[in-house]
Short mmCIF file of C-alpha atoms and ligand atoms in Angstrom, two decimals:
data_model
loop_
_atom_site.label_atom_id
_atom_site.label_comp_id
_atom_site.label_asym_id
_atom_site.label_seq_id
_atom_site.Cartn_x
_atom_site.Cartn_y
_atom_site.Cartn_z
CA MET A 1 114.43 -107.37 -123.65
CA SER A 2 112.98 -106.81 -119.83
CA GLN A 3 111.10 -103.48 -118.94
CA ASN A 4 114.46 -102.57 -117.19
CA PRO A 5 117.16 -104.10 -118.60
CA VAL A 6 119.89 -102.35 -116.97
CA ARG A 7 118.95 -101.71 -112.97
CA PRO A 8 119.98 -104.25 -111.25
CA ARG A 9 118.12 -106.97 -109.46
CA ARG A 10 121.17 -109.49 -107.62
CA SER A 11 120.26 -108.94 -103.77
CA VAL A 12 116.44 -108.29 -103.39
CA LEU A 13 116.07 -108.01 -99.49
CA TYR A 14 113.50 -108.26 -96.77
CA VAL A 15 112.86 -106.38 -94.57
CA PRO A 16 109.93 -107.25 -91.83
CA ALA A 17 107.75 -103.29 -91.38
CA SER A 18 107.41 -104.70 -87.86
CA ASN A 19 110.99 -104.43 -87.20
CA ASP A 20 112.17 -100.74 -86.51
CA LYS A 21 115.85 -101.73 -86.26
CA ALA A 22 116.41 -103.85 -89.76
CA LEU A 23 114.36 -100.98 -90.53
CA ALA A 24 117.36 -98.85 -89.87
CA LYS A 25 119.70 -100.29 -91.11
CA ILE A 26 118.58 -100.42 -95.11
CA ALA A 27 120.33 -96.56 -95.30
CA THR A 28 123.73 -98.66 -95.14
CA LEU A 29 123.33 -101.58 -97.23
CA ALA A 30 124.66 -102.23 -100.49
CA CYS A 31 121.34 -104.35 -101.30
CA ASP A 32 119.35 -103.37 -105.17
CA ALA A 33 116.27 -103.99 -103.82
CA VAL A 34 113.98 -103.53 -100.20
CA ILE A 35 111.22 -105.27 -99.54
CA ILE A 36 109.21 -103.77 -96.75
CA ASP A 37 107.43 -106.55 -96.12
CA LEU A 38 103.60 -106.69 -94.64
CA GLU A 39 102.82 -110.38 -95.34
CA ASP A 40 104.69 -113.69 -93.52
CA ALA A 41 106.98 -111.78 -91.43
CA VAL A 42 104.51 -109.42 -89.74
CA LEU A 43 102.37 -111.91 -87.23
CA PRO A 44 98.50 -110.96 -87.84
CA ALA A 45 98.42 -108.33 -84.13
CA GLU A 46 101.18 -106.15 -85.36
CA LYS A 47 99.94 -106.33 -89.33
CA ALA A 48 98.09 -102.74 -88.65
CA ALA A 49 100.60 -101.20 -87.00
CA ALA A 50 103.12 -102.09 -89.74
CA ARG A 51 101.33 -100.61 -92.36
CA GLU A 52 100.73 -97.61 -90.71
CA LYS A 53 103.93 -96.80 -90.84
CA LEU A 54 104.70 -97.55 -94.20
CA ALA A 55 104.88 -94.03 -95.07
CA GLY A 56 107.65 -93.33 -93.03
CA ILE A 57 109.78 -96.03 -94.16
CA LEU A 58 109.57 -94.75 -98.18
CA ALA A 59 110.27 -91.23 -96.90
CA ASN A 60 112.81 -92.00 -96.10
CA ARG A 61 114.18 -94.01 -98.52
CA PRO A 62 118.05 -94.94 -98.90
CA ALA A 63 120.39 -91.57 -100.89
CA ARG A 64 121.77 -94.58 -103.25
CA ARG A 65 119.96 -96.51 -105.74
CA CYS A 66 117.75 -98.87 -104.09
CA GLU A 67 114.37 -100.40 -105.82
CA MET A 68 112.08 -99.75 -102.75
CA VAL A 69 109.60 -102.79 -102.93
CA VAL A 70 106.15 -103.20 -101.24
CA ARG A 71 104.91 -106.65 -99.99
CA ILE A 72 100.71 -106.62 -99.14
CA ASN A 73 98.90 -109.92 -97.82
CA ALA A 74 97.12 -111.76 -100.43
CA LEU A 75 94.08 -108.93 -101.40
CA THR A 76 92.04 -112.88 -100.78
CA SER A 77 92.42 -111.58 -96.89
CA GLN A 78 91.69 -109.73 -94.74
CA TRP A 79 94.52 -107.27 -94.56
CA GLY A 80 95.08 -107.28 -98.72
CA ALA A 81 92.80 -104.46 -99.95
CA ASP A 82 93.84 -102.39 -97.19
CA ASP A 83 97.62 -102.90 -97.07
CA LEU A 84 97.24 -102.22 -101.38
CA ALA A 85 95.55 -98.90 -101.10
CA ALA A 86 98.38 -98.17 -98.37
CA ALA A 87 101.51 -98.83 -100.23
CA ALA A 88 100.06 -97.09 -103.50
CA ALA A 89 99.59 -94.19 -101.70
CA CYS A 90 103.70 -93.99 -100.87
CA GLU A 91 104.38 -95.02 -104.84
CA PRO A 92 106.90 -97.08 -103.93
CA ASP A 93 108.80 -98.54 -107.05
CA ALA A 94 106.79 -101.56 -106.47
CA ILE A 95 104.27 -104.22 -105.48
CA LEU A 96 105.32 -107.46 -104.65
CA LEU A 97 101.78 -110.10 -105.01
CA PRO A 98 101.75 -112.80 -102.70
CA LYS A 99 100.11 -116.06 -102.70
CA VAL A 100 99.66 -115.58 -107.13
CA ASP A 101 97.29 -118.04 -108.35
CA THR A 102 96.01 -116.34 -111.94
CA ALA A 103 96.74 -113.67 -114.58
CA ARG A 104 93.67 -112.39 -112.99
CA ASP A 105 95.57 -111.96 -109.52
CA ILE A 106 97.61 -109.11 -111.07
CA LEU A 107 95.11 -107.96 -113.50
CA GLU A 108 92.74 -107.51 -110.10
CA ALA A 109 95.51 -105.60 -109.05
CA GLY A 110 96.69 -103.96 -111.45
CA ASP A 111 92.90 -102.35 -111.65
CA HIS A 112 92.85 -101.35 -108.29
CA LEU A 113 96.16 -99.04 -108.34
CA ASP A 114 94.59 -97.66 -112.49
CA GLU A 115 91.32 -97.09 -110.33
CA ALA A 116 93.54 -95.29 -107.37
CA PHE A 117 94.91 -92.55 -110.17
CA VAL A 118 98.65 -95.36 -109.03
CA PRO A 119 101.31 -93.52 -112.05
CA ASP A 120 102.58 -96.09 -114.49
CA GLU A 121 106.29 -95.91 -113.12
CA VAL A 122 104.38 -98.42 -109.83
CA LYS A 123 104.70 -101.47 -110.77
CA LEU A 124 103.96 -105.08 -110.18
CA TRP A 125 105.76 -108.44 -108.33
CA ALA A 126 104.60 -111.70 -108.30
CA MET A 127 105.55 -113.79 -105.68
CA VAL A 128 105.05 -117.63 -107.48
CA GLU A 129 104.89 -119.83 -104.72
CA THR A 130 101.45 -121.46 -105.39
CA PRO A 131 101.18 -125.43 -107.68
CA LYS A 132 98.20 -123.24 -109.11
CA ALA A 133 100.63 -119.88 -110.14
CA LEU A 134 103.67 -122.87 -111.77
CA MET A 135 100.69 -124.42 -113.86
CA ASN A 136 99.50 -120.81 -114.69
CA ILE A 137 103.40 -119.59 -114.80
CA GLY A 138 102.65 -119.12 -119.15
CA ALA A 139 99.88 -116.80 -119.00
CA ILE A 140 100.45 -114.75 -115.51
CA ALA A 141 104.59 -114.51 -117.88
CA GLU A 142 102.45 -113.08 -120.70
CA LEU A 143 101.31 -110.17 -119.01
CA GLY A 144 104.58 -108.73 -119.10
CA ARG A 145 104.42 -107.98 -122.94
CA ASP A 146 101.77 -105.37 -122.10
CA ALA A 147 103.35 -103.15 -119.95
CA ALA A 148 99.67 -101.40 -118.90
CA SER A 149 99.47 -104.87 -116.47
CA ARG A 150 102.65 -103.11 -115.13
CA LEU A 151 103.85 -106.85 -113.97
CA SER A 152 107.36 -106.07 -113.89
CA CYS A 153 108.96 -109.52 -111.72
CA PHE A 154 109.19 -112.67 -110.59
CA VAL A 155 109.40 -113.30 -106.83
CA ALA A 156 110.53 -117.22 -106.13
CA GLY A 157 108.69 -118.15 -103.08
CA THR A 158 110.24 -120.93 -102.37
CA ASN A 159 109.27 -122.25 -98.60
CA ASP A 160 106.60 -121.70 -99.39
CA LEU A 161 106.17 -124.63 -102.35
CA VAL A 162 107.59 -126.69 -100.45
CA LYS A 163 105.25 -126.45 -97.91
CA GLU A 164 102.09 -126.70 -100.46
CA THR A 165 103.84 -128.99 -102.35
CA GLY A 166 105.16 -131.61 -99.66
CA ILE A 167 108.38 -132.28 -101.17
CA GLN A 168 112.01 -132.53 -99.74
CA ALA A 169 113.67 -129.77 -99.50
CA THR A 170 117.24 -130.76 -99.55
CA PRO A 171 120.71 -129.22 -100.05
CA ASP A 172 121.37 -128.99 -103.74
CA ARG A 173 117.55 -128.31 -104.00
CA ARG A 174 116.96 -131.27 -106.43
CA TYR A 175 112.72 -131.02 -106.99
CA LEU A 176 112.62 -127.59 -106.38
CA VAL A 177 115.02 -127.18 -109.79
CA PRO A 178 112.32 -128.31 -112.34
CA TRP A 179 109.60 -125.33 -111.27
CA LEU A 180 112.94 -122.79 -110.28
CA MET A 181 113.61 -123.28 -114.39
CA GLN A 182 110.16 -122.85 -115.50
CA MET A 183 110.07 -119.63 -113.68
CA VAL A 184 113.18 -118.48 -115.09
CA LEU A 185 111.61 -120.33 -118.62
CA ALA A 186 108.27 -118.23 -118.06
CA ALA A 187 109.82 -114.72 -116.83
CA ARG A 188 112.05 -114.78 -120.45
CA ALA A 189 109.25 -115.39 -122.62
CA GLY A 190 107.78 -112.75 -120.57
CA GLY A 191 110.14 -110.03 -120.85
CA VAL A 192 110.28 -109.84 -116.44
CA ASP A 193 112.59 -110.32 -114.11
CA VAL A 194 113.21 -113.20 -111.88
CA VAL A 195 115.14 -113.72 -108.58
CA ASP A 196 115.36 -116.86 -106.52
CA GLY A 197 113.56 -117.41 -103.44
CA VAL A 198 115.44 -116.96 -99.64
CA PHE A 199 118.13 -118.97 -98.29
CA ASN A 200 117.18 -119.47 -94.82
CA HIS A 201 120.68 -120.15 -93.32
CA PHE A 202 122.05 -117.28 -92.70
CA SER A 203 124.81 -118.21 -91.10
CA ASP A 204 125.80 -119.95 -93.96
CA SER A 205 127.28 -118.68 -95.32
CA VAL A 206 129.60 -121.69 -97.99
CA GLY A 207 126.21 -123.03 -98.75
CA PHE A 208 124.72 -119.51 -99.50
CA ALA A 209 127.46 -118.80 -102.24
CA ARG A 210 126.63 -121.92 -103.57
CA GLU A 211 123.00 -121.27 -104.01
CA CYS A 212 123.79 -118.45 -105.73
CA ALA A 213 125.73 -119.81 -108.14
CA GLU A 214 123.92 -122.04 -108.63
CA ALA A 215 120.96 -119.50 -109.62
CA ALA A 216 123.12 -117.80 -111.55
CA ALA A 217 123.80 -119.94 -112.95
CA MET A 218 120.08 -121.25 -114.23
CA GLY A 219 119.42 -117.44 -115.51
CA PHE A 220 117.56 -115.80 -112.86
CA ASP A 221 118.52 -111.53 -112.45
CA GLY A 222 118.97 -112.18 -108.59
CA LYS A 223 118.15 -113.36 -105.45
CA THR A 224 115.88 -112.47 -102.57
CA VAL A 225 117.98 -112.35 -99.18
CA ILE A 226 116.87 -111.64 -95.25
CA HIS A 227 119.86 -111.32 -93.73
CA PRO A 228 122.36 -108.67 -94.44
CA ALA A 229 125.00 -110.74 -94.33
CA GLN A 230 123.91 -112.10 -97.15
CA ILE A 231 124.27 -108.88 -99.57
CA GLU A 232 127.80 -109.04 -100.89
CA ALA A 233 127.66 -112.40 -101.43
CA ALA A 234 124.86 -111.97 -104.13
CA ASN A 235 126.19 -109.03 -105.44
CA ALA A 236 128.75 -110.37 -106.61
CA ALA A 237 127.69 -113.83 -107.78
CA PHE A 238 124.86 -111.85 -109.59
CA ALA A 239 126.95 -110.07 -111.00
CA PRO A 240 129.11 -110.78 -114.85
CA SER A 241 132.61 -111.97 -114.21
CA VAL A 242 135.56 -110.26 -115.28
CA ALA A 243 136.10 -113.25 -117.85
CA ALA A 244 132.38 -112.94 -119.61
CA LEU A 245 133.04 -108.93 -119.34
CA ALA A 246 136.52 -108.88 -121.35
CA GLU A 247 134.92 -111.65 -123.61
CA ALA A 248 131.62 -109.14 -124.08
CA ARG A 249 133.89 -106.63 -124.97
CA ALA A 250 136.43 -108.75 -127.43
CA ILE A 251 133.18 -109.32 -129.11
CA ALA A 252 131.27 -106.03 -128.91
CA GLY A 253 134.68 -104.65 -130.61
CA MET A 254 135.26 -107.43 -133.66
CA PHE A 255 132.14 -106.11 -134.69
CA ALA A 256 133.08 -102.01 -134.85
CA LEU A 257 135.88 -102.92 -136.51
CA PRO A 258 134.96 -101.11 -140.07
CA GLU A 259 136.01 -103.98 -141.91
CA ASN A 260 133.12 -106.15 -140.15
CA ALA A 261 130.35 -103.46 -140.75
CA GLY A 262 128.82 -106.07 -143.48
CA LYS A 263 129.33 -108.83 -141.28
CA GLY A 264 127.16 -111.54 -139.90
CA VAL A 265 129.76 -114.09 -138.47
CA VAL A 266 132.96 -113.26 -137.22
CA VAL A 267 136.12 -114.90 -136.13
CA LEU A 268 137.36 -114.79 -132.48
CA GLY A 269 140.49 -116.54 -131.09
CA GLY A 270 139.76 -119.47 -133.14
CA ARG A 271 135.55 -119.85 -132.90
CA MET A 272 132.63 -118.42 -134.61
CA VAL A 273 131.08 -115.84 -133.63
CA GLU A 274 127.51 -114.46 -134.61
CA ARG A 275 126.04 -110.78 -133.82
CA LEU A 276 123.32 -113.21 -131.81
CA HIS A 277 126.33 -113.16 -129.72
CA LEU A 278 126.91 -110.23 -130.05
CA ALA A 279 123.70 -108.34 -128.75
CA GLN A 280 124.41 -110.90 -125.83
CA ALA A 281 127.73 -109.05 -125.22
CA GLU A 282 125.71 -105.79 -125.78
CA LYS A 283 123.46 -107.10 -122.83
CA LEU A 284 125.43 -107.79 -120.52
CA LEU A 285 127.66 -104.62 -120.78
CA ALA A 286 124.33 -102.70 -119.76
CA LYS A 287 123.47 -104.74 -116.92
CA ALA A 288 127.71 -104.26 -115.83
CA ALA A 289 127.20 -100.40 -116.64
CA GLY A 290 123.59 -100.48 -114.31
CA ILE A 291 125.33 -101.94 -111.98
CA GLY A 292 128.37 -99.75 -112.60
CA ALA A 293 131.21 -102.46 -112.36
N1 COA B 301 116.96 -106.45 -93.01
C1 COA B 301 117.95 -105.70 -92.09
N2 COA B 301 118.96 -105.00 -91.31
C2 COA B 301 118.96 -106.59 -91.33
C3 COA B 301 118.15 -108.13 -91.49
C4 COA B 301 117.21 -107.50 -92.61
N3 COA B 301 116.29 -107.93 -93.18
N4 COA B 301 117.34 -109.11 -90.56
C5 COA B 301 118.73 -108.63 -89.84
N5 COA B 301 119.25 -107.50 -90.05
C6 COA B 301 120.10 -106.33 -89.22
C7 COA B 301 120.56 -106.25 -86.92
O1 COA B 301 118.58 -105.59 -86.65
C8 COA B 301 120.95 -106.57 -86.48
O2 COA B 301 121.57 -104.84 -86.53
P1 COA B 301 122.26 -103.88 -85.67
O3 COA B 301 123.79 -104.32 -86.41
O4 COA B 301 121.98 -102.59 -85.89
O5 COA B 301 122.00 -104.94 -84.69
C9 COA B 301 122.15 -106.59 -87.41
O6 COA B 301 121.34 -106.89 -88.78
C10 COA B 301 122.37 -108.25 -87.32
O7 COA B 301 120.96 -109.35 -87.57
P2 COA B 301 121.18 -110.40 -86.42
O8 COA B 301 121.64 -109.99 -85.05
O9 COA B 301 121.88 -110.96 -87.12
O10 COA B 301 119.85 -110.78 -86.85
P3 COA B 301 118.49 -111.14 -85.90
O11 COA B 301 117.82 -111.99 -85.00
O12 COA B 301 118.87 -109.42 -85.55
O13 COA B 301 117.41 -111.15 -87.07
C11 COA B 301 116.70 -113.02 -88.59
C12 COA B 301 117.42 -112.66 -87.48
C13 COA B 301 116.29 -113.98 -89.13
C14 COA B 301 115.23 -112.66 -87.92
C15 COA B 301 116.14 -111.51 -89.53
O14 COA B 301 116.99 -110.89 -90.43
C16 COA B 301 114.79 -111.12 -90.50
O15 COA B 301 114.35 -110.43 -90.23
N6 COA B 301 115.08 -111.20 -92.10
C17 COA B 301 113.75 -111.32 -92.64
C18 COA B 301 112.21 -112.16 -92.60
C19 COA B 301 111.94 -111.78 -93.04
O16 COA B 301 111.63 -110.56 -94.18
N7 COA B 301 110.77 -112.89 -93.62
C20 COA B 301 109.81 -112.78 -94.61
C21 COA B 301 109.75 -113.30 -96.16
S1 COA B 301 111.32 -114.66 -96.86
MG1 MG B 302 105.22 -116.33 -98.18
#
C-alpha cells in the first residue's frame, strides 16, 4: 500500500520558480500537485534569486487541495545544500531530488532534514532520470517501506534519460517503455507512487492524450506536465473510468451481501470474482473518493 493511497497525483505541474507570470497562475489551475522548480528550468544566474522567492511562493498556497513540491538542485551541485535548507524551511509537502543515483542519495537528504528537525510530514520525491538510478531502482524503492526515509513518490525524468543513454525519442516511446515499466514495478514493490515524464510538445493535444492513456495503462499514478493546457487531459486519463467505477461498486456490492459473507469467490456476470478483486475494487473506490469523482 502506498503511504497516501487516496492522494491523487494525476497532474503534476512544473512551474519554474523564476517565472512570476506562471507562479501567479497556480491558484487558478486544477492540477493535483505543483513542482516549484529550482533546477533545470532556472538559469544558473537566476538560481539564488529563485531560491529567495520560495518562502513567498509557499506562503501563497492555493486554497484548494494541491500538493506543493519543491525541486532542488542536486546536492552535489553548488546550489544543492542551500536549496535544501531553503525548501525545508518552507515545509512543502515534499522536496523533489533530481539526478538520484542510489538509495544513499535519498538517505543523505533525509538525514539533513532530520538534523534540521523538519517535520516528518515533509516527504521526499525522487527523479528517476539517470542510468544509475535505473540500475539501483530496487534498492531505492525499498526505502518506501521505511517511513523514516520519507520517500513517497518517483518522477520519471524522460528527457534526461534520453540524453544520458543516447536512445532515440520516438513518438511511441518504444525504447523508454522497458525502463518506465521497471519504475512502475519498483514503485509498487516499495509502496510509493510514480508519475510519468513530461510531453514536450504542449500544443499537440492529441499526442498528449495518447501518451497519458498509455501511461495510465502502464500503471502510472499520473503525469508530470509543463503547461496548463495539459492538466485537464491528465486529470481525465488518470481518474478511474465510469465503467471501472461501476464494476468496482458491483464487486463491493456482491461481497457485502449477507449470503457471500463467508465466501472467498463469487460469480458476477458469468465470471469468477475473488477477494483480491474486492481489494482492488476498494482501492479504486478510495482513489475516486480522493479525487472527488
Ligand atoms: N505553470 C503555470 N502557468 C504556466 C505554465 C506553467 N508551467 N506555463 C505557461 N503558463 C501560463 C503562462 O504564464 C500564460 O499565462 P497568462 O494566461 O497569464 O498569459 C499561459 O499559461 C499560457 O502560456 P503560453 O503563452 O502558452 O506559454 P509560455 O510561452 O508562457 O510558456 C513554457 C511555455 C514551455 C516556457 C512554459 O510552459 C514553461 O516554462 N513550462 C515549465 C517548464 C519547466 O518547468 N521545465 C522543467 C521541467 S521539465
Ligand atoms: Mg532532469
